[in-house]
Amino acid sequence: QNYLDNFWPDLKAAHELFDSILQARRERESESQENNGKEYPEHLSMEILEAGIKSGRYIQGTLNVNKHRAQLEAFVRLEGFGSKETG
């Protein structure tokens, strides 16, 4: 903001762009606060997930994704198992 004010006070398009970016950032921060700091909203509540895991409807594991071939290679390591379940 200071740079634009001091060096480009007459460049209206740059000031409008800066204001737009600032507003988008504020909206994103407020959405993050509404979601308790989580970037994405939860699909199911924690209570439903815990009940599903206990009943055997859901399984709990860790998703590992190959950073070099992310769209082609990933696996889920199930909790308590040494083997890999692919999917």
Short mmCIF file of N, CA, C and O in Angstrom, two decimals:
data_model
loop_
_atom_site.label_atom_id
_atom_site.label_comp_id
_atom_site.label_asym_id
_atom_site.label_seq_id
_atom_site.Cartn_x
_atom_site.Cartn_y
_atom_site.Cartn_z
N GLN A 1 0.83 -1.18 0.00
CA GLN A 1 0.00 0.00 0.00
C GLN A 1 0.87 1.25 0.00
O GLN A 1 0.64 2.17 -0.76
N ASN A 2 1.90 1.25 0.88
CA ASN A 2 2.80 2.41 0.95
C ASN A 2 3.52 2.64 -0.37
O ASN A 2 3.69 3.78 -0.80
N TYR A 3 3.98 1.56 -0.98
CA TYR A 3 4.68 1.66 -2.26
C TYR A 3 3.79 2.31 -3.31
O TYR A 3 4.21 3.23 -4.02
N LEU A 4 2.56 1.84 -3.42
CA LEU A 4 1.64 2.41 -4.39
C LEU A 4 1.35 3.88 -4.08
O LEU A 4 1.31 4.72 -4.98
N ASP A 5 1.12 4.18 -2.81
CA ASP A 5 0.82 5.55 -2.43
C ASP A 5 1.98 6.49 -2.71
O ASP A 5 1.77 7.62 -3.17
N ASN A 6 3.21 6.05 -2.46
CA ASN A 6 4.37 6.92 -2.61
C ASN A 6 4.88 7.03 -4.05
O ASN A 6 5.30 8.10 -4.47
N PHE A 7 4.87 5.91 -4.79
CA PHE A 7 5.50 5.93 -6.10
C PHE A 7 4.51 5.94 -7.26
O PHE A 7 4.86 6.33 -8.37
N TRP A 8 3.30 5.46 -7.05
CA TRP A 8 2.31 5.39 -8.11
C TRP A 8 0.95 5.93 -7.64
O TRP A 8 -0.07 5.26 -7.75
N PRO A 9 0.90 7.15 -7.14
CA PRO A 9 -0.36 7.65 -6.59
C PRO A 9 -1.47 7.83 -7.63
O PRO A 9 -2.64 7.78 -7.28
N ASP A 10 -1.09 7.99 -8.90
CA ASP A 10 -2.09 8.24 -9.94
C ASP A 10 -2.48 6.97 -10.71
O ASP A 10 -3.32 7.04 -11.59
N LEU A 11 -1.89 5.84 -10.38
CA LEU A 11 -2.17 4.59 -11.10
C LEU A 11 -3.39 3.91 -10.47
O LEU A 11 -3.28 3.05 -9.60
N LYS A 12 -4.55 4.31 -10.94
CA LYS A 12 -5.82 3.88 -10.35
C LYS A 12 -6.00 2.36 -10.44
O LYS A 12 -6.47 1.72 -9.49
N ALA A 13 -5.64 1.74 -11.55
CA ALA A 13 -5.83 0.30 -11.74
C ALA A 13 -5.04 -0.50 -10.70
O ALA A 13 -5.53 -1.49 -10.17
N ALA A 14 -3.83 -0.07 -10.40
CA ALA A 14 -3.01 -0.78 -9.41
C ALA A 14 -3.62 -0.67 -8.02
O ALA A 14 -3.63 -1.63 -7.25
N HIS A 15 -4.14 0.51 -7.69
CA HIS A 15 -4.79 0.69 -6.38
C HIS A 15 -6.05 -0.17 -6.27
O HIS A 15 -6.31 -0.76 -5.23
N GLU A 16 -6.82 -0.26 -7.35
CA GLU A 16 -8.01 -1.10 -7.35
C GLU A 16 -7.66 -2.58 -7.21
O GLU A 16 -8.33 -3.32 -6.49
N LEU A 17 -6.60 -2.99 -7.90
CA LEU A 17 -6.15 -4.38 -7.80
C LEU A 17 -5.70 -4.69 -6.37
O LEU A 17 -6.05 -5.73 -5.81
N PHE A 18 -4.94 -3.78 -5.77
CA PHE A 18 -4.48 -3.98 -4.40
C PHE A 18 -5.68 -4.10 -3.45
O PHE A 18 -5.72 -4.99 -2.60
N ASP A 19 -6.67 -3.21 -3.60
CA ASP A 19 -7.86 -3.27 -2.75
C ASP A 19 -8.62 -4.58 -2.92
O ASP A 19 -9.11 -5.16 -1.95
N SER A 20 -8.69 -5.07 -4.17
CA SER A 20 -9.38 -6.32 -4.44
C SER A 20 -8.67 -7.51 -3.78
O SER A 20 -9.29 -8.37 -3.17
N ILE A 21 -7.35 -7.53 -3.88
CA ILE A 21 -6.56 -8.60 -3.26
C ILE A 21 -6.70 -8.55 -1.74
O ILE A 21 -6.87 -9.58 -1.08
N LEU A 22 -6.65 -7.36 -1.19
CA LEU A 22 -6.78 -7.21 0.26
C LEU A 22 -8.15 -7.68 0.75
O LEU A 22 -8.25 -8.38 1.76
N GLN A 23 -9.19 -7.34 0.01
CA GLN A 23 -10.54 -7.78 0.38
C GLN A 23 -10.67 -9.29 0.29
O GLN A 23 -11.25 -9.93 1.18
N ALA A 24 -10.12 -9.91 -0.76
CA ALA A 24 -10.19 -11.37 -0.90
C ALA A 24 -9.45 -12.05 0.25
O ALA A 24 -9.89 -13.06 0.78
N ARG A 25 -8.33 -11.48 0.64
CA ARG A 25 -7.55 -12.05 1.75
C ARG A 25 -8.33 -11.97 3.06
O ARG A 25 -8.36 -12.92 3.84
N ARG A 26 -8.98 -10.85 3.29
CA ARG A 26 -9.79 -10.69 4.52
C ARG A 26 -10.95 -11.68 4.55
O ARG A 26 -11.26 -12.26 5.59
N GLU A 27 -11.60 -11.86 3.38
CA GLU A 27 -12.70 -12.82 3.31
C GLU A 27 -12.22 -14.23 3.59
O GLU A 27 -12.89 -14.99 4.29
N ARG A 28 -11.06 -14.58 3.05
CA ARG A 28 -10.51 -15.93 3.28
C ARG A 28 -10.18 -16.13 4.75
O ARG A 28 -10.42 -17.19 5.30
N GLU A 29 -9.60 -15.11 5.39
CA GLU A 29 -9.27 -15.22 6.81
C GLU A 29 -10.53 -15.35 7.66
O GLU A 29 -10.55 -16.12 8.62
N SER A 30 -11.60 -14.63 7.31
CA SER A 30 -12.83 -14.73 8.09
C SER A 30 -13.47 -16.11 7.89
O SER A 30 -14.01 -16.68 8.84
N GLU A 31 -13.39 -16.66 6.68
CA GLU A 31 -13.91 -18.01 6.44
C GLU A 31 -13.11 -19.03 7.24
O GLU A 31 -13.66 -19.98 7.79
N SER A 32 -11.80 -18.83 7.32
CA SER A 32 -10.95 -19.74 8.08
C SER A 32 -11.31 -19.70 9.56
O SER A 32 -11.34 -20.72 10.23
N GLN A 33 -11.61 -18.51 10.07
CA GLN A 33 -12.00 -18.38 11.47
C GLN A 33 -13.35 -19.05 11.72
O GLN A 33 -13.56 -19.66 12.75
N GLU A 34 -14.26 -18.95 10.75
CA GLU A 34 -15.57 -19.60 10.89
C GLU A 34 -15.43 -21.11 10.91
O GLU A 34 -16.22 -21.80 11.54
N ASN A 35 -14.43 -21.64 10.21
CA ASN A 35 -14.21 -23.09 10.15
C ASN A 35 -13.20 -23.55 11.20
O ASN A 35 -12.59 -24.60 11.05
N ASN A 36 -13.02 -22.76 12.25
CA ASN A 36 -12.09 -23.08 13.34
C ASN A 36 -10.67 -23.32 12.83
O ASN A 36 -9.99 -24.24 13.27
N GLY A 37 -10.23 -22.50 11.88
CA GLY A 37 -8.87 -22.59 11.38
C GLY A 37 -8.66 -23.66 10.33
O GLY A 37 -7.57 -23.85 9.84
N LYS A 38 -9.71 -24.39 9.97
CA LYS A 38 -9.58 -25.45 8.97
C LYS A 38 -9.81 -24.86 7.59
O LYS A 38 -10.71 -24.05 7.39
N GLU A 39 -8.99 -25.28 6.65
CA GLU A 39 -9.10 -24.73 5.31
C GLU A 39 -10.36 -25.21 4.60
O GLU A 39 -10.97 -24.48 3.82
N TYR A 40 -10.76 -26.45 4.85
CA TYR A 40 -11.93 -27.02 4.20
C TYR A 40 -12.96 -27.41 5.25
O TYR A 40 -12.61 -27.88 6.32
N PRO A 41 -14.24 -27.23 4.94
CA PRO A 41 -15.26 -27.65 5.91
C PRO A 41 -15.33 -29.17 6.01
O PRO A 41 -15.02 -29.88 5.05
N GLU A 42 -15.73 -29.65 7.16
CA GLU A 42 -15.83 -31.10 7.37
C GLU A 42 -17.07 -31.63 6.67
O GLU A 42 -18.12 -30.99 6.65
N HIS A 43 -16.95 -32.83 6.11
CA HIS A 43 -18.10 -33.47 5.48
C HIS A 43 -18.98 -34.16 6.53
O HIS A 43 -20.19 -34.14 6.44
N LEU A 44 -18.34 -34.75 7.51
CA LEU A 44 -19.05 -35.41 8.60
C LEU A 44 -18.48 -34.88 9.91
O LEU A 44 -17.29 -34.57 10.01
N SER A 45 -19.32 -34.81 10.92
CA SER A 45 -18.84 -34.34 12.22
C SER A 45 -17.94 -35.41 12.86
O SER A 45 -17.98 -36.59 12.50
N MET A 46 -17.15 -34.99 13.82
CA MET A 46 -16.23 -35.90 14.50
C MET A 46 -17.00 -37.01 15.22
O MET A 46 -16.57 -38.16 15.23
N GLU A 47 -18.16 -36.70 15.76
CA GLU A 47 -18.96 -37.72 16.47
C GLU A 47 -19.42 -38.81 15.52
O GLU A 47 -19.38 -40.01 15.85
N ILE A 48 -19.85 -38.44 14.31
CA ILE A 48 -20.30 -39.43 13.34
C ILE A 48 -19.13 -40.30 12.89
O ILE A 48 -19.26 -41.52 12.76
N LEU A 49 -17.97 -39.68 12.66
CA LEU A 49 -16.79 -40.47 12.26
C LEU A 49 -16.37 -41.45 13.35
O LEU A 49 -16.08 -42.62 13.07
N GLU A 50 -16.32 -40.99 14.59
CA GLU A 50 -15.93 -41.87 15.70
C GLU A 50 -16.89 -43.04 15.84
O GLU A 50 -16.47 -44.18 16.05
N ALA A 51 -18.19 -42.76 15.73
CA ALA A 51 -19.18 -43.84 15.83
C ALA A 51 -19.03 -44.81 14.66
O ALA A 51 -19.15 -46.03 14.84
N GLY A 52 -18.76 -44.31 13.46
CA GLY A 52 -18.57 -45.16 12.30
C GLY A 52 -17.34 -46.03 12.41
O GLY A 52 -17.35 -47.20 11.99
N ILE A 53 -16.27 -45.50 12.98
CA ILE A 53 -15.05 -46.29 13.18
C ILE A 53 -15.30 -47.39 14.20
O ILE A 53 -14.91 -48.54 14.01
N LYS A 54 -15.99 -47.06 15.30
CA LYS A 54 -16.28 -48.06 16.33
C LYS A 54 -17.18 -49.17 15.81
O LYS A 54 -17.01 -50.32 16.17
N SER A 55 -18.13 -48.81 14.95
CA SER A 55 -19.06 -49.82 14.44
C SER A 55 -18.47 -50.62 13.27
O SER A 55 -19.05 -51.63 12.87
N GLY A 56 -17.34 -50.18 12.73
CA GLY A 56 -16.74 -50.88 11.61
C GLY A 56 -17.20 -50.39 10.25
O GLY A 56 -16.79 -50.91 9.22
N ARG A 57 -18.06 -49.39 10.22
CA ARG A 57 -18.52 -48.84 8.94
C ARG A 57 -17.40 -48.08 8.24
O ARG A 57 -17.30 -48.09 7.02
N TYR A 58 -16.57 -47.37 9.00
CA TYR A 58 -15.43 -46.63 8.48
C TYR A 58 -14.15 -47.25 9.00
O TYR A 58 -14.14 -47.88 10.06
N ILE A 59 -13.07 -47.04 8.28
CA ILE A 59 -11.76 -47.47 8.75
C ILE A 59 -10.90 -46.24 8.95
O ILE A 59 -11.11 -45.20 8.31
N GLN A 60 -9.94 -46.34 9.84
CA GLN A 60 -9.06 -45.21 10.12
C GLN A 60 -7.67 -45.56 9.64
O GLN A 60 -7.16 -46.64 9.86
N GLY A 61 -7.06 -44.61 8.95
CA GLY A 61 -5.72 -44.83 8.44
C GLY A 61 -5.07 -43.52 8.06
O GLY A 61 -5.62 -42.45 8.27
N THR A 62 -3.88 -43.65 7.49
CA THR A 62 -3.12 -42.48 7.06
C THR A 62 -2.95 -42.54 5.56
O THR A 62 -2.47 -43.54 5.02
N LEU A 63 -3.32 -41.47 4.88
CA LEU A 63 -3.18 -41.39 3.43
C LEU A 63 -1.79 -40.89 3.11
O LEU A 63 -1.36 -39.84 3.59
N ASN A 64 -1.06 -41.64 2.31
CA ASN A 64 0.27 -41.25 1.85
C ASN A 64 0.21 -41.09 0.34
O ASN A 64 -0.22 -42.00 -0.37
N VAL A 65 0.64 -39.92 -0.15
CA VAL A 65 0.60 -39.61 -1.57
C VAL A 65 2.01 -39.36 -2.05
O VAL A 65 2.77 -38.61 -1.43
N ASN A 66 2.37 -39.97 -3.18
CA ASN A 66 3.67 -39.74 -3.80
C ASN A 66 3.70 -38.32 -4.34
O ASN A 66 2.91 -37.97 -5.21
N LYS A 67 4.61 -37.49 -3.84
CA LYS A 67 4.61 -36.08 -4.26
C LYS A 67 5.03 -35.89 -5.70
O LYS A 67 4.75 -34.87 -6.31
N HIS A 68 5.70 -36.88 -6.28
CA HIS A 68 6.15 -36.76 -7.67
C HIS A 68 5.11 -37.31 -8.64
O HIS A 68 5.11 -36.94 -9.81
N ARG A 69 4.27 -38.21 -8.19
CA ARG A 69 3.24 -38.83 -9.04
C ARG A 69 1.91 -38.84 -8.29
O ARG A 69 1.25 -39.86 -8.17
N ALA A 70 1.50 -37.66 -7.81
CA ALA A 70 0.35 -37.57 -6.90
C ALA A 70 -0.94 -38.08 -7.51
O ALA A 70 -1.77 -38.66 -6.81
N GLN A 71 -1.15 -37.90 -8.81
CA GLN A 71 -2.41 -38.35 -9.40
C GLN A 71 -2.40 -39.83 -9.74
O GLN A 71 -3.44 -40.40 -10.05
N LEU A 72 -1.23 -40.46 -9.64
CA LEU A 72 -1.13 -41.87 -10.02
C LEU A 72 -0.80 -42.80 -8.85
O LEU A 72 -1.06 -43.99 -8.93
N GLU A 73 -0.21 -42.28 -7.81
CA GLU A 73 0.33 -43.16 -6.78
C GLU A 73 0.03 -42.66 -5.37
O GLU A 73 0.47 -41.57 -4.99
N ALA A 74 -0.74 -43.45 -4.63
CA ALA A 74 -1.06 -43.16 -3.24
C ALA A 74 -1.47 -44.45 -2.56
O ALA A 74 -1.85 -45.42 -3.22
N PHE A 75 -1.36 -44.49 -1.24
CA PHE A 75 -1.84 -45.65 -0.50
C PHE A 75 -2.30 -45.22 0.88
O PHE A 75 -1.96 -44.14 1.36
N VAL A 76 -3.11 -46.08 1.49
CA VAL A 76 -3.60 -45.84 2.84
C VAL A 76 -3.00 -46.88 3.76
O VAL A 76 -3.11 -48.08 3.51
N ARG A 77 -2.35 -46.43 4.81
CA ARG A 77 -1.80 -47.33 5.81
C ARG A 77 -2.82 -47.39 6.95
O ARG A 77 -3.12 -46.38 7.58
N LEU A 78 -3.38 -48.57 7.16
CA LEU A 78 -4.40 -48.74 8.19
C LEU A 78 -3.77 -48.72 9.57
O LEU A 78 -2.65 -49.19 9.76
N GLU A 79 -4.49 -48.17 10.52
CA GLU A 79 -4.01 -48.11 11.91
C GLU A 79 -3.90 -49.53 12.47
O GLU A 79 -4.82 -50.33 12.33
N GLY A 80 -2.75 -49.85 13.04
CA GLY A 80 -2.58 -51.15 13.66
C GLY A 80 -2.14 -52.25 12.73
O GLY A 80 -1.97 -53.38 13.13
N PHE A 81 -1.95 -51.95 11.45
CA PHE A 81 -1.52 -52.93 10.48
C PHE A 81 -0.19 -52.50 9.89
O PHE A 81 0.03 -51.33 9.64
N GLY A 82 0.67 -53.46 9.60
CA GLY A 82 1.95 -53.15 8.98
C GLY A 82 1.89 -53.15 7.47
O GLY A 82 2.74 -52.61 6.81
N SER A 83 0.86 -53.75 6.92
CA SER A 83 0.77 -53.86 5.46
C SER A 83 0.13 -52.61 4.88
O SER A 83 -0.48 -51.81 5.56
N LYS A 84 0.25 -52.48 3.55
CA LYS A 84 -0.32 -51.34 2.85
C LYS A 84 -1.58 -51.77 2.13
O LYS A 84 -1.61 -52.79 1.48
N GLU A 85 -2.62 -51.00 2.29
CA GLU A 85 -3.85 -51.21 1.53
C GLU A 85 -3.88 -50.15 0.44
O GLU A 85 -3.85 -48.96 0.75
N THR A 86 -3.91 -50.54 -0.80
CA THR A 86 -3.88 -49.56 -1.87
C THR A 86 -5.27 -49.20 -2.33
O THR A 86 -6.20 -49.96 -2.16
N GLY A 87 -5.36 -48.02 -2.88
CA GLY A 87 -6.64 -47.56 -3.37
C GLY A 87 -6.50 -46.28 -4.17
O GLY A 87 -5.46 -45.70 -4.25
#
